[in-house]
mmCIF file of C-alpha atoms in Angstrom:
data_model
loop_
_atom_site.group_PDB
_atom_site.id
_atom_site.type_symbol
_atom_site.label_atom_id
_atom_site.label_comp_id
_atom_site.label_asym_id
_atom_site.label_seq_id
_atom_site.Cartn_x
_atom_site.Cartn_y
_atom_site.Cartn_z
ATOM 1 C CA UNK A 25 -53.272 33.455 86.179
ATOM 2 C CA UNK A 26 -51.521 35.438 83.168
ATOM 3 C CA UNK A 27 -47.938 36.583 83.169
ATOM 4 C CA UNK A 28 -48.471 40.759 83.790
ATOM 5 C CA UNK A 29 -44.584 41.334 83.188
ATOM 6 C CA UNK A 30 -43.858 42.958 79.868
ATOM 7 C CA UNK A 31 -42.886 40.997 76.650
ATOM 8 C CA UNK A 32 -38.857 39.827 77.063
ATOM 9 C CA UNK A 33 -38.041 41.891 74.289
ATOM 10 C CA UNK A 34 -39.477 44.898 75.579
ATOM 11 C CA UNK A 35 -37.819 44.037 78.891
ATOM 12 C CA UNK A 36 -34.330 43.707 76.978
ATOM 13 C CA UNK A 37 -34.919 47.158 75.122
ATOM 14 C CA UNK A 38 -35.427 48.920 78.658
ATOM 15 C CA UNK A 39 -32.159 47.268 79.542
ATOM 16 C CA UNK A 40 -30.536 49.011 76.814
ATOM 17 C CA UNK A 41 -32.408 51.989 77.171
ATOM 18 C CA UNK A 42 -31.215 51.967 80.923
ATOM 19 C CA UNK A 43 -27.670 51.691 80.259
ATOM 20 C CA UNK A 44 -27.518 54.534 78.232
ATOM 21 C CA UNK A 45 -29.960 56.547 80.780
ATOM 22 C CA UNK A 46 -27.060 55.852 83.828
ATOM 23 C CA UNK A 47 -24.685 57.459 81.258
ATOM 24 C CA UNK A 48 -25.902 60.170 80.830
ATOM 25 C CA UNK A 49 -27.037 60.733 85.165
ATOM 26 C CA UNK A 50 -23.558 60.683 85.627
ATOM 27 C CA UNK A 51 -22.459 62.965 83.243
ATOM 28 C CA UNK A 52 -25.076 65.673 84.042
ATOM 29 C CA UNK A 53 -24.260 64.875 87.870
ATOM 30 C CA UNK A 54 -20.891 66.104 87.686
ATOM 31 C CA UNK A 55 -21.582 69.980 87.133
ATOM 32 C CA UNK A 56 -24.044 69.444 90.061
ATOM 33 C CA UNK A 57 -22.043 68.103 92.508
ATOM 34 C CA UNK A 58 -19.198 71.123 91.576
ATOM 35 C CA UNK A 59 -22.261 73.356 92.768
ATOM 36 C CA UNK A 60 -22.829 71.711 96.054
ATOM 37 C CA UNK A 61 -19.289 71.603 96.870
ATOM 38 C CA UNK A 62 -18.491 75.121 95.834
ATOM 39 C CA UNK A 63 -21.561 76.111 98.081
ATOM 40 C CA UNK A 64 -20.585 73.754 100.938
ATOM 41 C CA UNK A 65 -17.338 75.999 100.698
ATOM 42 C CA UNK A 66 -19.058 79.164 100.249
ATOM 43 C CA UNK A 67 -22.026 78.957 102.751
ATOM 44 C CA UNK A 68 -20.502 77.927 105.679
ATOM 45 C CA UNK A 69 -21.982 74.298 105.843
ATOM 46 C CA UNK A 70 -19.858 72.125 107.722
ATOM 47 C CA UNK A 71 -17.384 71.979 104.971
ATOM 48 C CA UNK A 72 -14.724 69.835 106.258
ATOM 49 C CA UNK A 73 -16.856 66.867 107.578
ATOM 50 C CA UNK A 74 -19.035 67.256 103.698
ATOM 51 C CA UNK A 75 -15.302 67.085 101.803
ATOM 52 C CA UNK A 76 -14.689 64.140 103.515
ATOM 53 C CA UNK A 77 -17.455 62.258 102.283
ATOM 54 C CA UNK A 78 -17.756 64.001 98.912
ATOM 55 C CA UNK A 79 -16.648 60.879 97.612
ATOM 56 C CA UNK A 80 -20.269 58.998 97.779
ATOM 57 C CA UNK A 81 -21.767 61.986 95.593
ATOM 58 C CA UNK A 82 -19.396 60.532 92.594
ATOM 59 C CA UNK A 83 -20.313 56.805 93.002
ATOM 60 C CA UNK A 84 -22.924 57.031 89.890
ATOM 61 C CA UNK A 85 -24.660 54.530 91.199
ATOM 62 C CA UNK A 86 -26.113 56.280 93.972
ATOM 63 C CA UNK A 87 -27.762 58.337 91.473
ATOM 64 C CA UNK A 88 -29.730 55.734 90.097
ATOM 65 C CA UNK A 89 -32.207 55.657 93.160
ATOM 66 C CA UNK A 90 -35.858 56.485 92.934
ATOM 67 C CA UNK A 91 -36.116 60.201 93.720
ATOM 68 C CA UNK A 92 -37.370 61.620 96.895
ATOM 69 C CA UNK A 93 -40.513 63.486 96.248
ATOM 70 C CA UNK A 94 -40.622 65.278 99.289
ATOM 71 C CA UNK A 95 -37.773 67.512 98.031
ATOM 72 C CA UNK A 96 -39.654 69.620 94.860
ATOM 73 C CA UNK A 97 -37.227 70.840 91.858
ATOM 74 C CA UNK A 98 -34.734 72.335 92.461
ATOM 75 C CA UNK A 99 -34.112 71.048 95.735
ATOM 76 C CA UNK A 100 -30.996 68.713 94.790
ATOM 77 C CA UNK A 101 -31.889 66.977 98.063
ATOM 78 C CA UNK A 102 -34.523 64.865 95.901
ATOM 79 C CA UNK A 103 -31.632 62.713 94.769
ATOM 80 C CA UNK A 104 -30.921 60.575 97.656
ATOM 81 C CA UNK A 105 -27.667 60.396 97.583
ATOM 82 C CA UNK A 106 -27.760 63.938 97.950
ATOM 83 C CA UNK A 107 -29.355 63.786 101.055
ATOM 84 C CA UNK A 108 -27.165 61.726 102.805
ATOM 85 C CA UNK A 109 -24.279 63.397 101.785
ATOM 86 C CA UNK A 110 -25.715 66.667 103.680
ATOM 87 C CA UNK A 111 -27.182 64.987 106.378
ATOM 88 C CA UNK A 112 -23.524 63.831 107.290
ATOM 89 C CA UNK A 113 -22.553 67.042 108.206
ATOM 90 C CA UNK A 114 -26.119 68.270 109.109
ATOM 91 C CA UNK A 115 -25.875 70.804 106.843
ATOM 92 C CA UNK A 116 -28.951 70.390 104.417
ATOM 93 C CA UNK A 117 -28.645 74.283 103.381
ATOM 94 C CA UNK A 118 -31.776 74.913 103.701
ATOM 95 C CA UNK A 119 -35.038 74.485 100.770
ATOM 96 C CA UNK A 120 -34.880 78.260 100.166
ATOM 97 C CA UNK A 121 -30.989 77.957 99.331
ATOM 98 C CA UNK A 122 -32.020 75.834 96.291
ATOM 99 C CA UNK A 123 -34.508 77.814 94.996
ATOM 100 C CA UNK A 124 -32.481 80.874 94.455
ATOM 101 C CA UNK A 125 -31.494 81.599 91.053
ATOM 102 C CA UNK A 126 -27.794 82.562 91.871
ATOM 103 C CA UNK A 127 -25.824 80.907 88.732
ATOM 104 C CA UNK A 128 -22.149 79.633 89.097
ATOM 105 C CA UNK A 129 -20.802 78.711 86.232
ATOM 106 C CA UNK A 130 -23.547 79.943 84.466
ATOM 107 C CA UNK A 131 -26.174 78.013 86.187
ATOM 108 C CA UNK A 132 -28.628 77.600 88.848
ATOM 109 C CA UNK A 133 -30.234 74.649 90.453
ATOM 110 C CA UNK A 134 -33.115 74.617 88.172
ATOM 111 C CA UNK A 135 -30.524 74.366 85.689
ATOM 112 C CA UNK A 136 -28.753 71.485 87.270
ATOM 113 C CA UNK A 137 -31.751 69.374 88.794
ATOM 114 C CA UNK A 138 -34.482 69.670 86.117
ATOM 115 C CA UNK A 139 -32.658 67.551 83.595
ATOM 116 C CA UNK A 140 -31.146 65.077 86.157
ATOM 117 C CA UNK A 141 -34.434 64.411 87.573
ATOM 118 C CA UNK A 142 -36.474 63.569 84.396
ATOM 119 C CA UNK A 143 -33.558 61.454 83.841
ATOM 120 C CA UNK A 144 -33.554 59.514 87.164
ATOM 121 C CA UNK A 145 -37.442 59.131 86.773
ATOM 122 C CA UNK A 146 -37.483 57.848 83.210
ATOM 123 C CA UNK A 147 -34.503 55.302 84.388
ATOM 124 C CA UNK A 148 -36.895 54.197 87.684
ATOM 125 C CA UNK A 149 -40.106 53.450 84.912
ATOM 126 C CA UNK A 150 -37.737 51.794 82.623
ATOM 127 C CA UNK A 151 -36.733 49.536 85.300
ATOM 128 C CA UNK A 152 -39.673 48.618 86.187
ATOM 129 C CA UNK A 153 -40.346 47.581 83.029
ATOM 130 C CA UNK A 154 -37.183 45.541 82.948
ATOM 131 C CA UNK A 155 -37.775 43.998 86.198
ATOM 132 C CA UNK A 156 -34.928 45.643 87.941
ATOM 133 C CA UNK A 157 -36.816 47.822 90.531
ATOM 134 C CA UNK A 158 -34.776 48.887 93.680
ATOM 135 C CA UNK A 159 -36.158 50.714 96.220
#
């Protein structure tokens, strides 16, 4: 039967290209996870019991999961870290909340989650590609 997993040096090059990927998913998670805090505040969710645990949503790794496709863009709750964070608290804000195009700090969802999520999917096929899938 013949070996189906990519060449090693296209395996190694995904590494790389993965490492660079989780750089950059943290960076671009940090303006989103001021939004959902400054909305926990701001919208009534339970915000005591979600700034408790607001910790997880800056553990980078946690962004590196394969997204949820049952949450659409902009629905932030497509990262799944995001969804446990609000499901903590019970307070998942609702799908309508997300799609609004209110901006803080200049920005809305769409803003925040487009970029984030092509990023999360293009590290889940690189991966694959290296081997590494988690799911």
């Amino acid at each position: 039967m013949a070996d189906e997993s990519p060449p090693l040096r296209e395996r190694m090059l995904a590494l790389e290209q993965i490492r660079s990927i989780e750089t950059r998913i943290i960076q671009r998670s940090v303006p989103l996870i001021r939004r959902l805090l400054h909305d926990a505040t701001n919208f009534e969710w339970d915000s005591k019991a979600l700034e408790i645990t607001s910790e997880v949503l800056r553990r980078g790794e946690l962004w590196w999961s394969p997204l949820d496709e049952d949450f659409p863009c902009p629905d932030p709750r497509c990262f799944p870290v995001v969804g446990q964070w609000l499901a903590t608290s019970n307070s998942t804000g609702g799908s309508d909340h997300f799609l609004q195009s209110t901006r803080v700090e200049g920005q809305t969802y769409l803003d925040l989650v487009s970029p984030l999520r092509d990023l999360v999917s293009e590290r889940t096929r690189l991966a694959r590609v290296a081997g590494i899938t988690r799911d």
